[in-house]
Coordinates of C-alpha atoms in Angstrom, one line a residue:
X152 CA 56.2 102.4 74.7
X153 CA 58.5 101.9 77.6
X154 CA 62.1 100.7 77.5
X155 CA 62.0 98.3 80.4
X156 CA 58.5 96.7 81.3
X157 CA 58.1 93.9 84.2
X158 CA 54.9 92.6 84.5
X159 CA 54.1 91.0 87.8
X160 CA 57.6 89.5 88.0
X161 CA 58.9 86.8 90.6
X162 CA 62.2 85.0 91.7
X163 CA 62.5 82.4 94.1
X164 CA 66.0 81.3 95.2
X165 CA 65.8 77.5 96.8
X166 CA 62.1 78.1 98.3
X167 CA 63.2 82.0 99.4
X168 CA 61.5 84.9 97.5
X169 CA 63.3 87.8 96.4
X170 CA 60.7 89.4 94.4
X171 CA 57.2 89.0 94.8
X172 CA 54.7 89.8 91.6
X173 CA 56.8 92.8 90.9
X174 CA 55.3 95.4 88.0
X175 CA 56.9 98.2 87.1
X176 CA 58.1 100.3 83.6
X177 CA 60.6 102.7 83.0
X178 CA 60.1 105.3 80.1
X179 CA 63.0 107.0 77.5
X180 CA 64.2 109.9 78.9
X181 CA 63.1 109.0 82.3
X182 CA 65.4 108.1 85.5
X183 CA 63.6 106.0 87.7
X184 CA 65.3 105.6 91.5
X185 CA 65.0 102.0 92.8
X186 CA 65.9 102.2 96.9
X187 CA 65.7 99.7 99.6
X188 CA 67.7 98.1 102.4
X189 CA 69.8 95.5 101.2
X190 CA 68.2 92.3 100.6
X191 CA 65.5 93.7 99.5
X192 CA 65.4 92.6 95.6
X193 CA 67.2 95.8 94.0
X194 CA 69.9 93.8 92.7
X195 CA 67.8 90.9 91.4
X196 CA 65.6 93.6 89.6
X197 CA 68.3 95.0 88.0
X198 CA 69.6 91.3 86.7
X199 CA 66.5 89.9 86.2
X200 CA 66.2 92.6 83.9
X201 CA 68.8 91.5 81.7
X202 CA 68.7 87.3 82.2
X203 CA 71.4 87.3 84.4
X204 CA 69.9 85.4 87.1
X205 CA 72.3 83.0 88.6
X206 CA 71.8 79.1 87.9
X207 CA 69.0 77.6 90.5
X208 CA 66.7 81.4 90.2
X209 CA 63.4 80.5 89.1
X210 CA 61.6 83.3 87.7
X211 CA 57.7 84.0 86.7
X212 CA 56.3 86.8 84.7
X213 CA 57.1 89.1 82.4
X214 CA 60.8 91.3 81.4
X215 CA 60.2 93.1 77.8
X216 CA 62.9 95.2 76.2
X217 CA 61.5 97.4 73.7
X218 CA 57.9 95.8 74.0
X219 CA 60.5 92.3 73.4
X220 CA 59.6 89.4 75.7
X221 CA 63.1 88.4 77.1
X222 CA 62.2 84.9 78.1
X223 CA 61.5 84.5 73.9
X224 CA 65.6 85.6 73.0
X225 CA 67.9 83.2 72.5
X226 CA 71.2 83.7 73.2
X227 CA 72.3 85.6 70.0
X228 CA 69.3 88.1 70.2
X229 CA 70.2 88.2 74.2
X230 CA 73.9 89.4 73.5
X231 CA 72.8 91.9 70.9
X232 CA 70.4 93.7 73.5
X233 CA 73.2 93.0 76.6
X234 CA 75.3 96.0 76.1
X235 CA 74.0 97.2 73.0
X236 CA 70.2 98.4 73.4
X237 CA 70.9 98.2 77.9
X238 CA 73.9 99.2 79.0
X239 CA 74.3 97.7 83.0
X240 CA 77.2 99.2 85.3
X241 CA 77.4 96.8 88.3
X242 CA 78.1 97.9 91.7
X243 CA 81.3 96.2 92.1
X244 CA 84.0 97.6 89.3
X245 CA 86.8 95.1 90.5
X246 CA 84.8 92.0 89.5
X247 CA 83.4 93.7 85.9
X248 CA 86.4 94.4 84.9
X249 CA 88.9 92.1 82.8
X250 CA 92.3 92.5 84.9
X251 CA 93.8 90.6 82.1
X252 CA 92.7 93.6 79.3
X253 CA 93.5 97.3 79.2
X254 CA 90.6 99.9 79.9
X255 CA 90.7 100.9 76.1
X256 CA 90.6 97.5 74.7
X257 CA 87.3 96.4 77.4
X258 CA 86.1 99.6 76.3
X259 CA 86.4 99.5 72.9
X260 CA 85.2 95.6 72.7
X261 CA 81.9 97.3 73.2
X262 CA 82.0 99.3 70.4
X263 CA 83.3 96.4 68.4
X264 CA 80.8 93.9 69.3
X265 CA 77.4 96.4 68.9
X266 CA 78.8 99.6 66.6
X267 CA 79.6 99.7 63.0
X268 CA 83.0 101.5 63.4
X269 CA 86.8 101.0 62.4
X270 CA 89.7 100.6 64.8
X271 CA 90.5 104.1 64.1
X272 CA 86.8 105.5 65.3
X273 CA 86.9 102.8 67.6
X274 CA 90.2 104.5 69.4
X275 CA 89.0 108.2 69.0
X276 CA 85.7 106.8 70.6
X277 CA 87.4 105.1 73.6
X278 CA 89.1 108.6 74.0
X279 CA 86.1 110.4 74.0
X280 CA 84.8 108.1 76.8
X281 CA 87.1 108.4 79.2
X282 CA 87.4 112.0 79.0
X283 CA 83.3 112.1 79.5
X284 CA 83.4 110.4 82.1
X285 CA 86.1 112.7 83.8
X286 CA 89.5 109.7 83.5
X287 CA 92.6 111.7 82.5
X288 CA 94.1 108.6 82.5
X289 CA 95.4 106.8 79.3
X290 CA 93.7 103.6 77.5
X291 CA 96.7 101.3 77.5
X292 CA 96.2 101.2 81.9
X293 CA 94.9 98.3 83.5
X294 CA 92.2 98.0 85.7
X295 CA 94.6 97.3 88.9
X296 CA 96.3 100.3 88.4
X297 CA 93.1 102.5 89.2
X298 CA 91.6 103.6 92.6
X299 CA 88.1 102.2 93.3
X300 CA 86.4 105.3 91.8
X301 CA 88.3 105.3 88.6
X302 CA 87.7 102.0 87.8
X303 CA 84.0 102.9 88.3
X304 CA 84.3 105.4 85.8
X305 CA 85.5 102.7 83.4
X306 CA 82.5 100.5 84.0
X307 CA 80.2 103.5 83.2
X308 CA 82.1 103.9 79.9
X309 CA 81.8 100.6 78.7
X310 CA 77.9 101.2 80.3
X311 CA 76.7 103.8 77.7
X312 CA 79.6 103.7 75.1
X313 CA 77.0 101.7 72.6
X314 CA 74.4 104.4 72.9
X315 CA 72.0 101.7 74.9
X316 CA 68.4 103.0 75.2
X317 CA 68.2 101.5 78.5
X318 CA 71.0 101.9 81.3
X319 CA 71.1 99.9 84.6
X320 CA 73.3 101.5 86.5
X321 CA 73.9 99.1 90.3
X322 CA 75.0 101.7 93.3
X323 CA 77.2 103.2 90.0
X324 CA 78.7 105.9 92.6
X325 CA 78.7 104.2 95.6
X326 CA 82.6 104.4 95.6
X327 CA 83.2 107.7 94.7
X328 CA 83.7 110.8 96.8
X329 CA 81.8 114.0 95.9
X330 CA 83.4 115.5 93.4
X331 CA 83.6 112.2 91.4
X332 CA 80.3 111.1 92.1
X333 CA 78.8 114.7 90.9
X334 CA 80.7 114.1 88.1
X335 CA 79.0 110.9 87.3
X336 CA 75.6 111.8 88.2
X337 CA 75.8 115.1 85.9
X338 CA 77.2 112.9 82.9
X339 CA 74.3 110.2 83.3
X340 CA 71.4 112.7 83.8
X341 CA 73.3 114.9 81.1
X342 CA 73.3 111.5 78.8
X343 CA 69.7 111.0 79.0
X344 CA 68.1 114.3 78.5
X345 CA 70.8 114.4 75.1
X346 CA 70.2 110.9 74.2
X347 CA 66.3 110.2 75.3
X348 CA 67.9 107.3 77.3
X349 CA 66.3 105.7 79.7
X350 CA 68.1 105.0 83.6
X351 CA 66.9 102.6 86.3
X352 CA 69.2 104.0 89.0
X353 CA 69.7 101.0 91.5
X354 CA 70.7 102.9 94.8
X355 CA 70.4 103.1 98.7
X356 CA 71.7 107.1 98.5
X357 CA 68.0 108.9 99.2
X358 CA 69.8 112.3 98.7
X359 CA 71.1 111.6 95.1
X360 CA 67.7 109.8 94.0
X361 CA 66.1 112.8 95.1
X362 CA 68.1 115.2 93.1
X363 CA 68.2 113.5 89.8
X364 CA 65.1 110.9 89.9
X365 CA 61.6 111.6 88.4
X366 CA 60.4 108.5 90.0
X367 CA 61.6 106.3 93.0
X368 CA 59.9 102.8 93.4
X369 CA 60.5 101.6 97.2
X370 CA 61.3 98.1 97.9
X371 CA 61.3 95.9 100.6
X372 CA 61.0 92.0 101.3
X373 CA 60.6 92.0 97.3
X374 CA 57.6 93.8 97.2
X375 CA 57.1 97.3 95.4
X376 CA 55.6 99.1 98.4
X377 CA 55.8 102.5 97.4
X378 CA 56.1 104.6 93.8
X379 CA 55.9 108.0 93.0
X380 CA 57.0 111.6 91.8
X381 CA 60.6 111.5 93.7
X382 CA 60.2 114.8 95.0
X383 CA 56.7 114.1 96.6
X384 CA 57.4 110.5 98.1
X385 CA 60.5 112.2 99.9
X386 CA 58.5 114.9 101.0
X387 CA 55.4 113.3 102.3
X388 CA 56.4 109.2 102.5
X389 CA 53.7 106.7 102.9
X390 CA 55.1 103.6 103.6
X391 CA 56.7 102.6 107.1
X392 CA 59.8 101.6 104.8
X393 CA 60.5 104.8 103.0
X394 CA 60.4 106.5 106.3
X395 CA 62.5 104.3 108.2
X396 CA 65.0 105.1 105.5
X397 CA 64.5 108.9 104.9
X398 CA 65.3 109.1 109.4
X399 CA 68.4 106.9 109.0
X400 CA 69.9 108.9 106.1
X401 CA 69.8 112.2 108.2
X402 CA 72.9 111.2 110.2
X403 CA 72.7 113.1 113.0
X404 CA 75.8 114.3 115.2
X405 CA 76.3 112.1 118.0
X406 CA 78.1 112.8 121.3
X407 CA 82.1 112.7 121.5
X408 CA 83.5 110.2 124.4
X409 CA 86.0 111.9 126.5
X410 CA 88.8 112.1 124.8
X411 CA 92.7 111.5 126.5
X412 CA 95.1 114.0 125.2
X413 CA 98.2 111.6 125.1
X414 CA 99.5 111.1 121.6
X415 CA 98.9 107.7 120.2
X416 CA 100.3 107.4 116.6
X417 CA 102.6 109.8 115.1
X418 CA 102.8 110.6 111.3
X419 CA 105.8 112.8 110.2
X420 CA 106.5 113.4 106.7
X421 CA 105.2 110.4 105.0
X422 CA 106.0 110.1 100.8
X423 CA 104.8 107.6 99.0
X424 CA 105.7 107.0 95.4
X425 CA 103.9 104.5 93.1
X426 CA 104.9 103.6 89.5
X427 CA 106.5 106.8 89.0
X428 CA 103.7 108.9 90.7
X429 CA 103.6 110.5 93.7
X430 CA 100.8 108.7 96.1
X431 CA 101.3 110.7 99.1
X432 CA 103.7 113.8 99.6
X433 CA 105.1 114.7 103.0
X434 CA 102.3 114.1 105.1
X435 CA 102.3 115.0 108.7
X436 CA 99.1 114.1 111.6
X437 CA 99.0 112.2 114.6
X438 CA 95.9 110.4 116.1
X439 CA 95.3 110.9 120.0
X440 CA 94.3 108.1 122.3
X441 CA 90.7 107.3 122.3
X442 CA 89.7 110.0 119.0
X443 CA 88.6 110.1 116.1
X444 CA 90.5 111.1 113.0
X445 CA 89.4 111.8 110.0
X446 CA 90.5 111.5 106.4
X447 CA 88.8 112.7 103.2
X448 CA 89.4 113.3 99.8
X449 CA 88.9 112.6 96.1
X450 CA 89.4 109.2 94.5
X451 CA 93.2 109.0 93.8
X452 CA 93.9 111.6 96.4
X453 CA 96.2 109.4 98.5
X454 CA 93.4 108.1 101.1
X455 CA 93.9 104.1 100.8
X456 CA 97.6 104.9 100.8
X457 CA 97.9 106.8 103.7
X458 CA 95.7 103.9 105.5
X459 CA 97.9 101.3 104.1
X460 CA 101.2 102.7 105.8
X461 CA 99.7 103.3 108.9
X462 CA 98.6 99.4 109.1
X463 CA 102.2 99.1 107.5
X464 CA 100.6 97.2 104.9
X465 CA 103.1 99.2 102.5
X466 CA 106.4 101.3 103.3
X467 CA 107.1 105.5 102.7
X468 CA 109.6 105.6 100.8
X469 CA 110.3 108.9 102.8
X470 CA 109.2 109.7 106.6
X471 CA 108.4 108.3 110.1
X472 CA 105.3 106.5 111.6
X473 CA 105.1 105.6 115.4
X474 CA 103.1 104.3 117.7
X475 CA 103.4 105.3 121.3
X476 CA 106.4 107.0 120.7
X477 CA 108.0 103.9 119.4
X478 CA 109.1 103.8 115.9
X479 CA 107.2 101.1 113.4
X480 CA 110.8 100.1 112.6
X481 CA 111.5 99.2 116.4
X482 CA 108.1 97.2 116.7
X483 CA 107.8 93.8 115.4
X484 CA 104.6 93.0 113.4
X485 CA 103.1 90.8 115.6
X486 CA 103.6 93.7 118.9
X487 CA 102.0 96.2 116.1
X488 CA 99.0 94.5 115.1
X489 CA 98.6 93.8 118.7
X490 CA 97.6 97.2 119.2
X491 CA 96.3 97.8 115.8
X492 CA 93.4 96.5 113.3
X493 CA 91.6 97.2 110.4
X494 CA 88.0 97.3 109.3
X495 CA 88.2 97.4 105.3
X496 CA 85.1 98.6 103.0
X497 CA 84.4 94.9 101.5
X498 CA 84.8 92.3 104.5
X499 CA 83.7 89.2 102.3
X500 CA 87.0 89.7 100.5
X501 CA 88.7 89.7 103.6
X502 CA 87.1 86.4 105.1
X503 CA 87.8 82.5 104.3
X504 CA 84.4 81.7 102.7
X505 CA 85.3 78.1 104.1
X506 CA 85.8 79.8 107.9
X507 CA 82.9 79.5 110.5
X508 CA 82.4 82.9 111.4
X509 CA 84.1 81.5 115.0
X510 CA 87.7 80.7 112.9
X511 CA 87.6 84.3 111.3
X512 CA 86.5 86.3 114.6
X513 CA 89.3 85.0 116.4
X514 CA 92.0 84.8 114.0
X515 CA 94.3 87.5 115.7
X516 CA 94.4 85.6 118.7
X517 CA 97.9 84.0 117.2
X518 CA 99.2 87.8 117.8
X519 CA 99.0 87.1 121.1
X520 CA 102.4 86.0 123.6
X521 CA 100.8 83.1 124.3
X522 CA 97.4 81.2 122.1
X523 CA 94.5 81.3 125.1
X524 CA 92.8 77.9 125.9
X525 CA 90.0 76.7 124.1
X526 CA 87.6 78.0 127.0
X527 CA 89.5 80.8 126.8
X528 CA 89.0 81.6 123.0
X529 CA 85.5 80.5 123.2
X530 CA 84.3 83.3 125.7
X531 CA 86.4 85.6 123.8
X532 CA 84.4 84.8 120.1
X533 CA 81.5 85.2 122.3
X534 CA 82.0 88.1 123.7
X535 CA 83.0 89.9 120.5
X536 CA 80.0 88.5 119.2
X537 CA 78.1 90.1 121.7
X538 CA 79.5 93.5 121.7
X539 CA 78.6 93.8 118.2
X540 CA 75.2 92.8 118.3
X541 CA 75.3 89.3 116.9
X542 CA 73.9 86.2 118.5
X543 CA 75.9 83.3 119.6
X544 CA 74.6 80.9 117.3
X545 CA 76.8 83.6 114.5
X546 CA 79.6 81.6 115.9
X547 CA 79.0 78.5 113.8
X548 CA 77.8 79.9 110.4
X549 CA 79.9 80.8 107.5
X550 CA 80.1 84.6 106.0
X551 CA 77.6 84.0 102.8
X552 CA 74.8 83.1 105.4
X553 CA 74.7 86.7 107.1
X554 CA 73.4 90.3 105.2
X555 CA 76.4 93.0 104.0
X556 CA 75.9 94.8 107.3
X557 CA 76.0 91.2 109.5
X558 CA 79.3 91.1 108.0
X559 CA 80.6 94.1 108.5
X560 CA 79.7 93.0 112.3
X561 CA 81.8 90.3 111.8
X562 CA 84.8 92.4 110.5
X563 CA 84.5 94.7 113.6
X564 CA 84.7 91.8 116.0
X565 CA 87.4 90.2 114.7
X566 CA 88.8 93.7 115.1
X567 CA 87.8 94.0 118.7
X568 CA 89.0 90.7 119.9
X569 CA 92.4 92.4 121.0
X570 CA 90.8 95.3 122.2
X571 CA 93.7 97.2 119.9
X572 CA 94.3 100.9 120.8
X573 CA 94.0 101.9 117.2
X574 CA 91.0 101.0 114.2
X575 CA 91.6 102.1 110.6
X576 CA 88.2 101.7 108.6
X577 CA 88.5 102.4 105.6
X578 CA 85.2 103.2 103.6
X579 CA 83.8 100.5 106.2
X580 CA 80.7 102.2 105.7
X581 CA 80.2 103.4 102.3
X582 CA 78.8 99.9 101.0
X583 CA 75.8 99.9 103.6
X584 CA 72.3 101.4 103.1
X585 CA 71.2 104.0 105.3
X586 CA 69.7 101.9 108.2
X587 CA 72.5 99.5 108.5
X588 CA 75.2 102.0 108.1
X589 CA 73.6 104.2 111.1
X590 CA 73.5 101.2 112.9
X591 CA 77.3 100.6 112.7
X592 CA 78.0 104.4 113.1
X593 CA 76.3 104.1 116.5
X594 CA 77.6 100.6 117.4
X595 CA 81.2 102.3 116.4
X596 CA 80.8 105.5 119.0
X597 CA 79.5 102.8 121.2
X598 CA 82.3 100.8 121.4
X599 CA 85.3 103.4 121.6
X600 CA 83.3 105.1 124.7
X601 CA 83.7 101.8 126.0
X602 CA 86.8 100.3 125.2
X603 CA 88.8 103.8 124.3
X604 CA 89.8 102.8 120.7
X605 CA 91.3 105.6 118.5
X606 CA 90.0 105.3 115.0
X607 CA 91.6 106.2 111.5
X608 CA 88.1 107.0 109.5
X609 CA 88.4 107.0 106.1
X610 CA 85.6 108.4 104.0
X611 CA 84.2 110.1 101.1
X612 CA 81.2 110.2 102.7
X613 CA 80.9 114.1 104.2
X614 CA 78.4 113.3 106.8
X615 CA 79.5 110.0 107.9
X616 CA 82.6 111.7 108.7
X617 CA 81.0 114.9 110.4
X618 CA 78.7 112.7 112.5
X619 CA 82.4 110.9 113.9
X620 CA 85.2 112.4 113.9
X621 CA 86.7 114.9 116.2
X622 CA 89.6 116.3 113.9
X623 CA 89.5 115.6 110.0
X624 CA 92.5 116.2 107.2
X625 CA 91.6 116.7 103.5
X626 CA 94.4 115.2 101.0
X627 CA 94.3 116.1 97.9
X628 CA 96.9 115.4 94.9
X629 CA 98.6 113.5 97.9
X630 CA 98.8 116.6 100.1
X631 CA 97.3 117.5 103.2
X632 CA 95.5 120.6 102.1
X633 CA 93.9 121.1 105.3
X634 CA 93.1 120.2 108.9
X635 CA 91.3 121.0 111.8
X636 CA 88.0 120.3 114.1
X637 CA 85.6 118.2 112.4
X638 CA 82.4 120.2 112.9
X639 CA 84.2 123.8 112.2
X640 CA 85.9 122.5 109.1
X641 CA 82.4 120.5 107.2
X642 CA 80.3 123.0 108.8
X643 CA 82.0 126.1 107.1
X644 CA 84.9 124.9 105.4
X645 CA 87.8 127.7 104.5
X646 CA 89.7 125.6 102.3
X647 CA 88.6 125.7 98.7
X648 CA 88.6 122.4 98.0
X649 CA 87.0 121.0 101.6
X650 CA 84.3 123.2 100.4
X651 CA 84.0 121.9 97.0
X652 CA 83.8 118.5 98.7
X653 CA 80.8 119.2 101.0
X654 CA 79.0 121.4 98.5
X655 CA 79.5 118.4 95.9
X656 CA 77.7 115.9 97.9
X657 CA 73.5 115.4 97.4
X658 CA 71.4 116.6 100.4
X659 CA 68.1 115.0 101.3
X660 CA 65.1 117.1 101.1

């Protein structure tokens, strides 16, 4: 009998379709790969699939658990199967996650709420979880404490800690670099050939549902257009869809702008100490006008922090930054992010959901000596707009109305609109499927050949970085551990670690 059955299953969101007659079945000890570009019903499978739909989602059809017809529970029966007999790991970690609660006490509610055990097994349990899951890091921490990827790793816990024979795992290592996300993907195929569990594996990462999926289903406009043996349906796809997605994951190089030589932002000896812990340790770079520099590393490594000084978001406690040979502490804020912007990995956290997408795009015009009319402002919203590939009429919408790559448009715009000499983007890319996200890689070289941006590229994503940057740095433990040309250092790294990174990520067929 299969674990998860959906029997020509629809969900219609205010007249708009997100899935259309959808059958499909997943089987214990099977991981089945569900890909598509975003929008095109992954997410709403994977809830559906546990009655989470949001209020105003009218669905038709047929979800069975266990041959169980979910529409049939009530809400007792629903919470014992939530958790207990499916585990779900949602995409987002931040917004699963009680900030309110230590990691041991969500973790072990689980356990509580679906496992006969004590507080004493319950706390050797939780231990045993986060040390499966590859977190040295103790249970009495708080989920704001974490990097991204570590607070991932929690979410997986709390995922499979009831032994679920079913578990739904959203994008689970969409935030993690290489070695973490190897990690993950060895302890969740590990946990269903040991346990006969069953894993629908929501992603847009080809490469990793080719390595560990014995099926994928393809989606697209909520239709199932495509299902098959992984392995074959890589090899020889059918569907216009699959292959428009297999060519955009193969990030190719792309050519390097000129470059000037001139020194743009200078980095000496930067320190960093958080809660006791050293963040960064003495690191040393500089970015030159017009290149790109990138920055990769494991989750925790010091990545976000080194970002976060260099758009003086956050102080060293040790060390210099400058930009143009001018010390940040001789610039004022407003002159500084003048000539500086950011594109961060989540822009809807970073917009006013009550902003028109005109408002947000030209919010850094205040940074400038004196606010530009109201023609003035209008032509520059529009041609920001324009350089990014988004049509005029953008300018009047708010940010829920556009897709997860429109967005990320948006962010760049509003980044553009000063034509600033430096861009930090960190993990602006590593939320996107593979058509969007080669889409904004392109648009991105575009736009520096034209306008001679420098960019700060933060990534854990090996190829992304190879296909953009000129120079790279690897941090590790807060340490630069190594540096050099891009394409030397990814394509035959000397540094054991680099080369654990590349060698860790999943390679498309």
């Amino acid at each position: 009998m299969s674990v998860l059955a959906l029997d020509h299953l629809s969900v219609d969101f205010d007249g708009r379709t997100a899935l259309d007659a959808l059958s499909l079945d997943v089987s214990p000890s099977e991981i089945l790969a569900l890909v598509g570009e975003s929008g095109s019903g992954k997410s709403t499978l994977a809830l559906s699939a546990l009655g989470l739909l949001p209020p105003g989602a009218r669905m038709s059809g047929n979800v069975r658990i266990d041959g169980e017809d979910l529409a049939a529970m009530d809400a007792r029966r629903l919470s014992e199967v939530r958790g207990g007999r499916v585990g779900m790991v949602f995409q987002d970690p931040a917004s699963a996650l009680n900030p309110a609660l230590t990691i041991g006490r969500q973790i072990g509610e689980v356990l509580a709420r679906h496992c006969d055990m004590d507080r004493k097994a319950i706390r050797g349990q939780v231990a045993e979880l986060l040390d499966r899951v590859g977190l040295d890091v103790g249970p009495n921490r708080y989920p704001h404490t974490l990097s991204g990827g570590q607070r991932q790793r929690v979410a997986i816990a709390m995922g499979v800690a009831a032994r679920p024979a079913l578990l739904i795992a959203d994008e689970p290592t969409a935030a993690l670099d290489p070695i973490a996300q190897r990690r993950i993907v060895d302890l969740l195929v590990g946990l269903v050939r040991e346990r006969g569990m069953a894993l629908l594996l929501v992603t847009h990462d080809l490469a990793l549902a080719g390595e560990i999926a014995d099926r994928i289903a393809v989606l697209a406009e909520g239709k199932l257009v495509e299902e098959g043996p992984a392995k074959r349906l890589l090899s020889a796809p059918e569907s216009t869809e699959l292959r428009t997605q297999i060519d955009a994951a193969r990030v190719p190089p792309v050519p390097w702008p000129r470059r000037d030589s001139t020194t743009l932002l200078n980095a000496s000896g930067l320190s960093r100490v958080h809660r006791g812990e050293p963040a960064l340790i003495d690191a040393s770079f500089v970015i030159k006008r017009g290149e790109t520099l990138g920055v990769v590393g494991e989750s925790g490594s010091g990545k976000s922090t080194l970002a976060r000084l260099v758009l003086a978001l956050d102080r060293p406690d040790t060390g210099t930054l400058g930009m143009d040979g001018i010390r940040y502490s001789a610039i004022t804020r407003r002159e500084l992010y003048r000539r500086m912007q950011a594109v961060f990995q989540d822009p809807s956290t970073s917009f006013d959901p009550r902003w028109t997408v005109d408002d947000i795009v030209a919010e850094p015009l205040h940074l400038l000596p004196e606010r530009p009319s109201a023609t003035e402002r209008t032509a520059r919203v529009a041609s920001a707009l324009t350089a990014v590939g988004l049509p005029q009429d953008a300018a009047i919408r708010r940010p829920h109305e556009f897709s997860g790559g429109q967005r990320q448009r948006i962010a760049i715009a509003r980044a553009l609109i000063l034509r600033p000499s430096l861009v930090v983007l960190d993990e602006a890319l590593s939320a996107l499927d593979a058509r969007v996200r080669g889409e904004i890689l392109a648009l991105l070289i575009r736009l520096q050949a034209e306008h001679g941006m420098a960019y700060l590229f933060v990534s854990h994503d090996i190829k992304l970085v190879r296909a953009i940057a000129d120079r790279v740095i690897a941090l590790r433990n807060g340490r630069v551990v190594a540096e050099g040309d891009a394409r030397d250092m990814l394509d035959a790294p000397d540094h054991p670690y680099l080369a654990a990174l590349v060698a860790a990520q999943p390679r498309l067929i």
